[in-house]
Short mmCIF file of C-alpha atoms and ligand atoms in Angstrom, two decimals:
data_model
loop_
_atom_site.label_atom_id
_atom_site.label_comp_id
_atom_site.label_asym_id
_atom_site.label_seq_id
_atom_site.Cartn_x
_atom_site.Cartn_y
_atom_site.Cartn_z
CA MET A 1 26.01 57.32 -2.47
CA ILE A 2 28.07 54.06 -3.20
CA LYS A 3 31.68 54.52 -5.21
CA ASP A 4 32.84 53.45 -8.51
CA ASP A 5 35.08 51.53 -6.97
CA ILE A 6 33.20 49.08 -5.73
CA ARG A 7 35.64 46.18 -4.67
CA SER A 8 36.77 49.14 -1.91
CA TYR A 9 33.78 47.92 0.29
CA PHE A 10 35.05 44.54 0.44
CA PRO A 11 37.83 43.54 3.14
CA ILE A 12 38.25 40.10 2.68
CA LEU A 13 39.01 41.03 -1.10
CA ASN A 14 42.14 43.20 0.22
CA GLN A 15 43.95 39.42 0.93
CA GLU A 16 46.66 37.63 -0.93
CA ILE A 17 45.72 33.38 -1.31
CA ASN A 18 49.22 31.86 -1.97
CA GLY A 19 51.36 34.79 -2.94
CA ASN A 20 48.76 36.25 -5.29
CA PRO A 21 46.07 38.86 -4.93
CA LEU A 22 42.38 36.66 -3.83
CA VAL A 23 40.31 36.54 -7.08
CA TYR A 24 37.07 35.57 -5.59
CA LEU A 25 34.98 33.94 -8.27
CA ASP A 26 32.86 32.03 -6.26
CA SER A 27 30.16 33.79 -5.51
CA ALA A 28 27.03 31.24 -6.64
CA ALA A 29 28.62 29.71 -3.78
CA THR A 30 28.16 32.52 -1.25
CA SER A 31 28.78 36.10 -1.80
CA GLN A 32 31.33 38.31 0.03
CA LYS A 33 29.96 40.83 2.12
CA PRO A 34 30.17 44.55 2.40
CA ILE A 35 31.83 46.75 5.12
CA GLN A 36 28.42 48.07 5.66
CA VAL A 37 26.77 44.92 6.42
CA ILE A 38 29.81 43.30 8.34
CA GLU A 39 29.13 47.04 10.32
CA SER A 40 25.46 46.67 10.62
CA LEU A 41 25.99 43.05 12.30
CA LYS A 42 29.00 44.83 14.53
CA LYS A 43 26.30 47.59 15.49
CA TYR A 44 23.43 45.21 16.72
CA TYR A 45 26.09 42.96 18.67
CA GLU A 46 27.43 46.29 20.35
CA PHE A 47 24.80 47.91 20.88
CA ASP A 48 20.95 46.76 20.60
CA ASN A 49 21.44 42.61 21.10
CA SER A 50 18.24 41.60 22.53
CA ASN A 51 15.25 39.07 21.62
CA VAL A 52 12.53 40.36 19.83
CA HIS A 53 9.14 40.99 20.24
CA ARG A 54 9.07 40.00 24.12
CA GLY A 55 10.40 42.47 26.15
CA VAL A 56 9.06 46.05 27.32
CA HIS A 57 12.92 47.23 27.78
CA THR A 58 14.35 49.51 25.46
CA LEU A 59 17.36 46.87 23.92
CA GLY A 60 13.92 44.43 23.04
CA ASN A 61 11.82 47.44 21.48
CA ARG A 62 15.18 48.47 19.23
CA ALA A 63 15.83 45.05 17.90
CA THR A 64 12.40 44.08 17.50
CA ASP A 65 12.26 47.66 15.33
CA GLU A 66 15.50 46.83 13.74
CA TYR A 67 14.01 42.80 12.65
CA GLU A 68 10.66 44.39 11.88
CA GLY A 69 12.26 47.24 10.06
CA ALA A 70 14.34 44.70 7.61
CA ARG A 71 10.71 42.42 7.32
CA GLU A 72 9.49 46.06 5.39
CA LYS A 73 13.13 46.05 3.08
CA VAL A 74 12.22 42.36 1.79
CA ARG A 75 9.41 43.32 1.27
CA GLN A 76 9.96 46.39 -0.76
CA PHE A 77 12.81 44.65 -2.29
CA ILE A 78 10.67 42.05 -4.06
CA ASN A 79 7.32 44.06 -4.02
CA ALA A 80 5.34 41.54 -1.59
CA LYS A 81 2.20 43.15 -0.66
CA SER A 82 2.45 42.74 2.84
CA THR A 83 5.27 41.90 5.29
CA GLU A 84 2.69 38.77 6.47
CA GLU A 85 3.86 37.40 3.33
CA ILE A 86 7.64 37.21 4.39
CA ILE A 87 8.83 34.81 6.21
CA PHE A 88 12.36 34.97 7.74
CA THR A 89 14.08 31.40 7.47
CA ARG A 90 17.41 30.01 7.48
CA GLY A 91 17.70 29.87 3.54
CA THR A 92 16.38 28.95 0.27
CA THR A 93 16.81 25.40 1.34
CA ALA A 94 14.52 25.44 4.79
CA GLY A 95 12.09 27.99 2.70
CA LEU A 96 11.38 25.42 -0.20
CA ASN A 97 11.00 22.49 2.45
CA MET A 98 8.79 24.41 4.07
CA VAL A 99 6.60 24.87 1.17
CA ALA A 100 6.97 20.83 0.21
CA SER A 101 6.10 19.95 3.91
CA SER A 102 3.16 22.33 4.98
CA TYR A 103 1.87 22.88 1.59
CA GLY A 104 2.64 19.95 -0.29
CA ARG A 105 1.35 17.47 2.24
CA ALA A 106 -2.44 19.70 2.03
CA ASN A 107 -2.82 19.64 -0.98
CA VAL A 108 -0.67 16.86 -2.73
CA GLY A 109 -2.38 13.68 -3.30
CA GLU A 110 -2.11 10.17 -5.12
CA GLY A 111 -2.08 10.18 -8.72
CA ASP A 112 -1.17 13.98 -8.52
CA GLU A 113 2.01 15.49 -10.32
CA ILE A 114 4.48 17.90 -9.22
CA VAL A 115 6.81 19.46 -12.09
CA ILE A 116 10.04 20.53 -11.87
CA THR A 117 13.30 20.85 -14.35
CA TYR A 118 16.62 19.05 -15.23
CA MET A 119 18.06 21.89 -13.91
CA GLU A 120 17.02 22.13 -10.27
CA HIS A 121 19.75 22.11 -7.10
CA HIS A 122 19.26 19.45 -5.28
CA SER A 123 17.32 21.99 -2.63
CA ASN A 124 14.72 22.18 -5.23
CA LEU A 125 14.39 18.54 -6.33
CA ILE A 126 14.66 16.41 -3.28
CA PRO A 127 11.87 18.27 -1.01
CA TRP A 128 9.22 17.35 -4.14
CA GLN A 129 11.52 14.00 -4.58
CA GLN A 130 10.68 12.66 -1.12
CA LEU A 131 7.14 14.49 -1.39
CA ALA A 132 6.04 12.64 -4.21
CA LYS A 133 7.17 9.53 -2.84
CA ALA A 134 5.11 10.20 0.54
CA THR A 135 1.87 10.76 -1.39
CA ASN A 136 2.53 8.32 -3.96
CA ALA A 137 2.06 11.91 -6.45
CA THR A 138 4.17 11.96 -9.69
CA LEU A 139 7.40 14.23 -9.88
CA LYS A 140 7.60 14.96 -13.34
CA TYR A 141 10.80 16.56 -15.23
CA ILE A 142 10.42 19.68 -17.98
CA GLU A 143 12.72 18.72 -20.66
CA LEU A 144 16.01 21.36 -21.49
CA GLU A 145 16.25 22.43 -24.51
CA ALA A 146 19.83 21.39 -26.28
CA ASP A 147 21.28 24.95 -25.12
CA GLY A 148 20.42 24.68 -21.76
CA THR A 149 16.98 26.68 -21.77
CA LEU A 150 13.53 25.85 -21.33
CA SER A 151 10.80 26.43 -24.34
CA MET A 152 7.34 27.23 -23.52
CA ASP A 153 6.12 24.47 -25.42
CA GLU A 154 7.62 21.64 -22.97
CA VAL A 155 6.91 23.49 -20.02
CA LYS A 156 3.36 23.00 -21.64
CA LYS A 157 3.37 19.58 -22.66
CA ALA A 158 4.74 18.71 -18.81
CA ILE A 159 2.02 20.97 -16.93
CA THR A 160 -1.33 19.21 -16.85
CA SER A 161 -4.60 19.57 -15.20
CA ARG A 162 -3.28 17.21 -12.56
CA THR A 163 -0.25 19.01 -11.89
CA LYS A 164 -0.80 20.95 -8.41
CA ILE A 165 3.05 22.32 -7.80
CA VAL A 166 5.33 23.66 -10.35
CA SER A 167 8.71 24.24 -8.95
CA VAL A 168 10.85 26.18 -10.83
CA THR A 169 14.23 28.41 -10.20
CA MET A 170 15.11 31.73 -11.57
CA ALA A 171 18.52 31.07 -12.98
CA SER A 172 20.50 27.86 -13.40
CA ASN A 173 23.44 27.58 -10.56
CA VAL A 174 25.45 25.67 -12.68
CA LEU A 175 24.17 26.78 -16.73
CA GLY A 176 23.56 30.01 -15.90
CA THR A 177 20.08 30.26 -17.58
CA ILE A 178 17.52 32.69 -16.33
CA ASN A 179 13.86 31.17 -16.76
CA ASP A 180 10.69 33.00 -17.67
CA VAL A 181 9.27 32.15 -14.57
CA LYS A 182 6.54 34.46 -15.49
CA ALA A 183 5.35 32.97 -18.35
CA ILE A 184 5.94 29.25 -16.67
CA ALA A 185 3.81 30.79 -13.43
CA GLN A 186 0.78 31.39 -15.85
CA VAL A 187 0.45 27.88 -17.23
CA ALA A 188 0.65 26.53 -14.02
CA HIS A 189 -1.98 28.98 -12.91
CA GLN A 190 -4.58 27.57 -16.04
CA ASN A 191 -3.99 24.31 -14.79
CA GLY A 192 -4.65 25.00 -11.54
CA ALA A 193 -1.24 24.32 -9.96
CA VAL A 194 0.71 26.58 -7.84
CA MET A 195 3.84 28.07 -8.78
CA VAL A 196 7.22 27.88 -6.23
CA VAL A 197 9.95 29.91 -7.54
CA ASP A 198 14.01 28.84 -6.60
CA GLY A 199 14.98 32.61 -6.33
CA ALA A 200 18.88 31.61 -4.41
CA GLN A 201 20.60 32.44 -8.26
CA GLY A 202 18.11 35.29 -9.02
CA VAL A 203 17.57 37.55 -6.71
CA PRO A 204 20.63 38.98 -5.66
CA HIS A 205 21.28 39.31 -9.28
CA MET A 206 18.18 41.26 -11.01
CA LYS A 207 15.19 43.11 -9.88
CA THR A 208 12.41 40.68 -8.94
CA ASP A 209 9.11 41.15 -8.30
CA VAL A 210 6.55 38.66 -7.11
CA GLN A 211 3.67 40.93 -8.14
CA ASP A 212 4.48 41.28 -11.39
CA LEU A 213 5.43 37.26 -11.60
CA ASP A 214 2.73 36.04 -9.87
CA CYS A 215 4.32 33.54 -8.21
CA ASP A 216 2.63 31.49 -5.38
CA PHE A 217 5.84 31.47 -3.43
CA LEU A 218 9.82 32.22 -3.66
CA ALA A 219 12.82 31.12 -1.82
CA PHE A 220 16.22 32.97 -1.41
CA SER A 221 18.82 33.07 0.60
CA GLY A 222 20.36 36.38 2.11
CA HIS A 223 24.07 34.69 2.25
CA LYS A 224 24.16 35.15 -2.04
CA MET A 225 23.91 38.74 -1.40
CA CYS A 226 26.42 40.14 -0.04
CA GLY A 227 23.85 39.32 3.35
CA PRO A 228 25.09 37.18 6.48
CA THR A 229 24.85 33.43 6.13
CA GLY A 230 22.04 31.81 8.03
CA ILE A 231 19.32 33.91 7.10
CA GLY A 232 16.70 33.42 4.16
CA VAL A 233 13.45 34.78 2.82
CA LEU A 234 10.17 32.65 2.06
CA TYR A 235 7.80 34.54 0.49
CA GLY A 236 4.26 33.41 0.12
CA LYS A 237 0.81 34.74 -1.00
CA LYS A 238 -1.28 35.81 2.02
CA GLU A 239 -4.60 33.16 1.04
CA HIS A 240 -2.09 30.13 0.59
CA LEU A 241 -0.15 31.32 4.21
CA LEU A 242 -3.58 31.37 5.78
CA ASN A 243 -4.46 28.10 5.52
CA MET A 244 -1.54 26.52 6.08
CA GLU A 245 -0.11 24.44 8.98
CA PRO A 246 3.43 25.58 10.83
CA VAL A 247 6.24 23.23 10.18
CA GLU A 248 7.73 24.37 13.22
CA PHE A 249 6.04 24.55 16.73
CA GLY A 250 7.53 26.10 20.04
CA GLY A 251 7.86 29.92 21.17
CA GLU A 252 6.68 32.94 19.63
CA MET A 253 4.50 31.13 16.99
CA ILE A 254 1.31 30.05 19.41
CA ASN A 255 -1.87 32.18 20.07
CA PHE A 256 -2.90 29.78 23.24
CA VAL A 257 -1.74 27.08 24.59
CA GLY A 258 -3.91 24.28 26.20
CA LEU A 259 -2.81 21.05 27.61
CA GLN A 260 -4.23 19.17 24.65
CA ASP A 261 -4.41 21.82 21.73
CA SER A 262 -2.82 24.91 20.94
CA THR A 263 -4.10 28.12 18.53
CA TRP A 264 -1.45 29.78 15.77
CA ALA A 265 0.19 33.33 16.06
CA ASP A 266 -0.94 35.54 12.84
CA LEU A 267 1.14 35.77 10.23
CA PRO A 268 4.15 35.59 9.69
CA ALA A 269 4.90 34.47 13.58
CA LYS A 270 3.05 31.58 12.81
CA PHE A 271 6.38 30.20 10.75
CA GLU A 272 9.00 31.54 12.89
CA ALA A 273 9.04 29.29 15.76
CA GLY A 274 11.83 30.11 18.44
CA THR A 275 14.43 33.03 18.47
CA PRO A 276 15.12 33.97 14.82
CA VAL A 277 17.86 34.85 13.15
CA ILE A 278 17.70 38.24 14.45
CA ALA A 279 21.74 39.93 13.69
CA GLY A 280 21.53 38.08 10.06
CA ALA A 281 17.86 39.48 9.34
CA ILE A 282 19.60 42.74 10.03
CA GLY A 283 22.47 41.95 8.23
CA LEU A 284 19.78 41.18 5.02
CA GLY A 285 18.67 44.27 5.78
CA ALA A 286 21.72 46.16 5.25
CA ALA A 287 22.53 44.40 2.31
CA ILE A 288 19.74 44.67 0.67
CA ASP A 289 20.16 48.95 1.13
CA PHE A 290 23.62 48.17 -0.38
CA LEU A 291 22.63 46.63 -3.38
CA ASN A 292 19.77 49.17 -4.10
CA GLU A 293 22.51 51.89 -4.20
CA ILE A 294 24.22 49.90 -6.52
CA GLY A 295 20.93 49.48 -7.99
CA MET A 296 19.58 46.05 -9.41
CA ASP A 297 19.35 46.69 -13.07
CA ASN A 298 23.03 47.62 -12.76
CA ILE A 299 23.97 44.72 -11.20
CA ILE A 300 22.76 42.38 -13.67
CA ALA A 301 23.68 44.67 -17.16
CA ARG A 302 27.17 44.57 -15.29
CA GLU A 303 27.24 40.65 -14.96
CA HIS A 304 25.98 40.13 -18.75
CA GLU A 305 29.29 42.44 -20.17
CA LEU A 306 31.17 40.28 -17.41
CA SER A 307 30.05 36.89 -18.76
CA LYS A 308 30.12 38.30 -22.79
CA TYR A 309 34.18 38.85 -21.54
CA ALA A 310 34.30 35.37 -19.72
CA PHE A 311 32.95 33.99 -22.82
CA GLU A 312 35.11 35.81 -25.26
CA ASN A 313 38.35 35.52 -23.64
CA LEU A 314 38.21 31.79 -22.22
CA SER A 315 36.64 30.70 -25.47
CA THR A 316 40.55 30.95 -26.70
CA VAL A 317 41.49 27.98 -24.24
CA GLU A 318 41.62 25.25 -26.93
CA GLY A 319 39.82 22.29 -25.40
CA LEU A 320 37.16 24.36 -23.37
CA THR A 321 33.51 24.17 -23.40
CA ILE A 322 31.33 26.55 -21.91
CA TYR A 323 27.74 24.62 -20.92
CA GLY A 324 24.50 26.67 -21.02
CA PRO A 325 23.14 29.13 -23.77
CA GLN A 326 26.16 30.49 -25.84
CA ASN A 327 24.18 33.94 -25.14
CA PRO A 328 25.73 36.02 -22.32
CA GLU A 329 22.45 38.03 -22.42
CA ILE A 330 20.20 35.39 -21.10
CA ARG A 331 22.37 34.32 -18.41
CA THR A 332 23.08 35.51 -15.15
CA GLY A 333 27.30 35.84 -14.10
CA LEU A 334 28.69 32.47 -14.26
CA VAL A 335 30.26 30.49 -16.17
CA THR A 336 30.36 26.76 -15.85
CA PHE A 337 33.12 24.98 -18.22
CA ASN A 338 35.22 22.01 -18.57
CA ILE A 339 39.04 21.38 -20.44
CA ASP A 340 40.26 18.15 -22.17
CA ASP A 341 41.84 16.11 -20.03
CA VAL A 342 41.87 18.01 -16.66
CA HIS A 343 39.74 17.08 -14.16
CA PRO A 344 37.83 20.18 -12.68
CA HIS A 345 38.81 19.36 -9.39
CA ASP A 346 42.81 19.05 -10.52
CA LEU A 347 41.90 22.69 -12.20
CA ALA A 348 40.80 24.45 -8.96
CA THR A 349 43.25 23.38 -7.19
CA ALA A 350 45.53 25.01 -9.76
CA LEU A 351 44.24 27.85 -10.18
CA ASP A 352 43.86 27.92 -6.37
CA SER A 353 47.44 27.92 -5.91
CA ARG A 354 47.47 31.59 -8.26
CA GLY A 355 44.66 32.62 -5.53
CA ILE A 356 41.87 32.37 -7.42
CA ALA A 357 38.52 30.60 -5.81
CA VAL A 358 36.13 28.45 -8.47
CA ARG A 359 34.06 25.70 -7.03
CA ALA A 360 34.54 22.40 -8.68
CA GLY A 361 31.88 19.14 -8.22
CA HIS A 362 28.67 18.44 -8.75
CA HIS A 363 27.26 21.97 -7.66
CA CYS A 364 24.33 19.78 -6.12
CA ALA A 365 22.93 19.31 -9.39
CA GLN A 366 23.44 15.47 -9.92
CA PRO A 367 20.15 15.11 -12.23
CA LEU A 368 21.84 17.91 -14.83
CA MET A 369 25.37 17.02 -14.60
CA LYS A 370 23.79 13.44 -15.82
CA TRP A 371 22.35 15.71 -18.88
CA LEU A 372 25.27 17.29 -19.33
CA ASN A 373 27.35 13.91 -19.43
CA CYS A 374 29.74 14.72 -17.31
CA VAL A 375 30.38 14.12 -13.26
CA ALA A 376 31.35 17.19 -12.34
CA THR A 377 32.63 20.93 -13.97
CA ALA A 378 34.56 23.82 -12.75
CA ARG A 379 32.42 26.98 -12.45
CA ALA A 380 33.50 30.63 -11.95
CA SER A 381 30.93 32.94 -10.72
CA PHE A 382 30.65 36.86 -10.78
CA TYR A 383 28.70 39.53 -8.52
CA VAL A 384 29.41 43.37 -8.18
CA TYR A 385 32.73 43.23 -6.66
CA ASN A 386 34.63 41.13 -10.18
CA ASN A 387 35.96 42.94 -13.49
CA GLU A 388 37.62 42.35 -16.11
CA ALA A 389 41.32 41.99 -14.20
CA ASP A 390 39.87 38.71 -12.49
CA ILE A 391 38.62 37.10 -15.95
CA ASP A 392 42.22 37.82 -17.20
CA LYS A 393 43.71 36.06 -14.35
CA LEU A 394 41.12 33.06 -14.49
CA ALA A 395 41.94 32.48 -18.66
CA GLU A 396 45.71 32.47 -17.80
CA GLY A 397 45.10 30.64 -14.97
CA VAL A 398 43.37 28.04 -16.79
CA ARG A 399 45.80 27.87 -19.56
CA PHE A 400 48.40 27.76 -16.92
CA ALA A 401 46.17 24.24 -15.82
CA LYS A 402 46.14 22.73 -18.95
CA GLU A 403 49.65 23.07 -19.66
CA TYR A 404 50.88 22.25 -16.49
CA PHE A 405 48.62 18.70 -16.58
CA ALA A 406 49.63 17.71 -19.69
CA ASN A 407 53.52 17.48 -19.10
CA VAL A 408 52.74 15.43 -15.65
N1 LIG B 501 18.68 26.57 -5.09
C1 LIG B 501 19.90 27.85 -6.13
C2 LIG B 501 19.57 27.78 -7.43
C3 LIG B 501 20.92 27.31 -5.36
O1 LIG B 501 21.95 27.39 -6.88
C4 LIG B 501 21.52 26.84 -3.96
C5 LIG B 501 22.70 26.86 -4.08
C6 LIG B 501 20.57 26.89 -3.18
C7 LIG B 501 18.91 26.52 -4.15
C8 LIG B 501 20.77 26.17 -1.85
O2 LIG B 501 20.55 27.40 -1.30
P1 LIG B 501 21.03 27.32 0.32
O3 LIG B 501 21.82 28.79 0.54
O4 LIG B 501 19.96 27.26 0.92
O5 LIG B 501 22.34 26.89 0.11
N2 LIG B 501 23.91 26.76 -4.55
C9 LIG B 501 24.80 26.66 -4.09
C10 LIG B 501 26.23 26.64 -5.22
O6 LIG B 501 25.84 26.73 -6.52
N3 LIG B 501 27.30 26.50 -4.89
O7 LIG B 501 27.01 25.90 -3.35
C11 LIG B 501 26.34 26.31 -3.41
#
């Protein structure tokens, strides 16, 4: 049973930064880790550390059971049909690159189209751009509405019978916009294309059901959902994964190796060459247990409350613009903003002097920055451990920075 005081599970929050209690508002970059996840890593290294899928010894069996147990937790968490469809990766970036290199190279050719949006993170843009260049395909962008949302009219305009791959983020790491990836998947399928979903900013925040979404691939990162760094997941429909070539070759992904040719292991091992991130997967399993105890529906509901509070509070600061849809109900828990006459890097430095961690920059979304007509922004992003007091401190900090830079 999770205590109401969720913050108490996060030891890192219990410290001062520059003489002030830490206010961590950078969870869209990476989330903090609860004690349950830290303890799971400690237990693994102290008692169970061993390689997986190899030995007959007890430690090897324990490590394998825990690693494969984590895969089953992931399967349930996103409601995949089978653990064969769950591939452990290094993170979202690695998963999207795998789809582009393996599925993309085999199925996209000259004159075909790949469709993405202007709100994609570089990780869901560059792999497709490079695939398009290598295959002489066309990379097309779905236009955004003025408020930073996607309209189904524009989606239908962009996806045609030439489209082979549609890849869209579940939620924008800059605008907070939550996209209707289920409806987009339907349009993709009607046109004979596959639907790839970048789940980096979606899966940590809301209930995700891959069968309901009917997406063909979904990539996400453990570190943004209370899990360790270095572990992520690529979900793929079995029918695709069975027909795809591995991207990396080496130990553990083979069936038979001859001098001139080899055959591949069954799913999911075919896509997991080498010693996997065993501790990371086990830690991700512990993170999933933690999130399930809180309840994914409670997490997004709380983020809507915090976003609403942040909108109300920050909009009283003169000269402050919040980007993206102005309705907190259709966003995840983050606010990206600028204030007149203060560079976001200066703002972030001023906030840091008060113990407040926000991100400033282009957020790995340069085409979106261009669309917003700015070079950089500040971003405060919330997760399960944030509360209204954090947002009060953010607003006070922004006011302080505005006055400070007006007088220098
Ligand atoms: N896709 C989206 C939408 C993201 O926000 C990120 C990371 C990624 C993909 C890449 O994830 P990774 O775990 O493979 O690195 N976004 C951010 C961010 O907004 N600030 O730092 C990282």
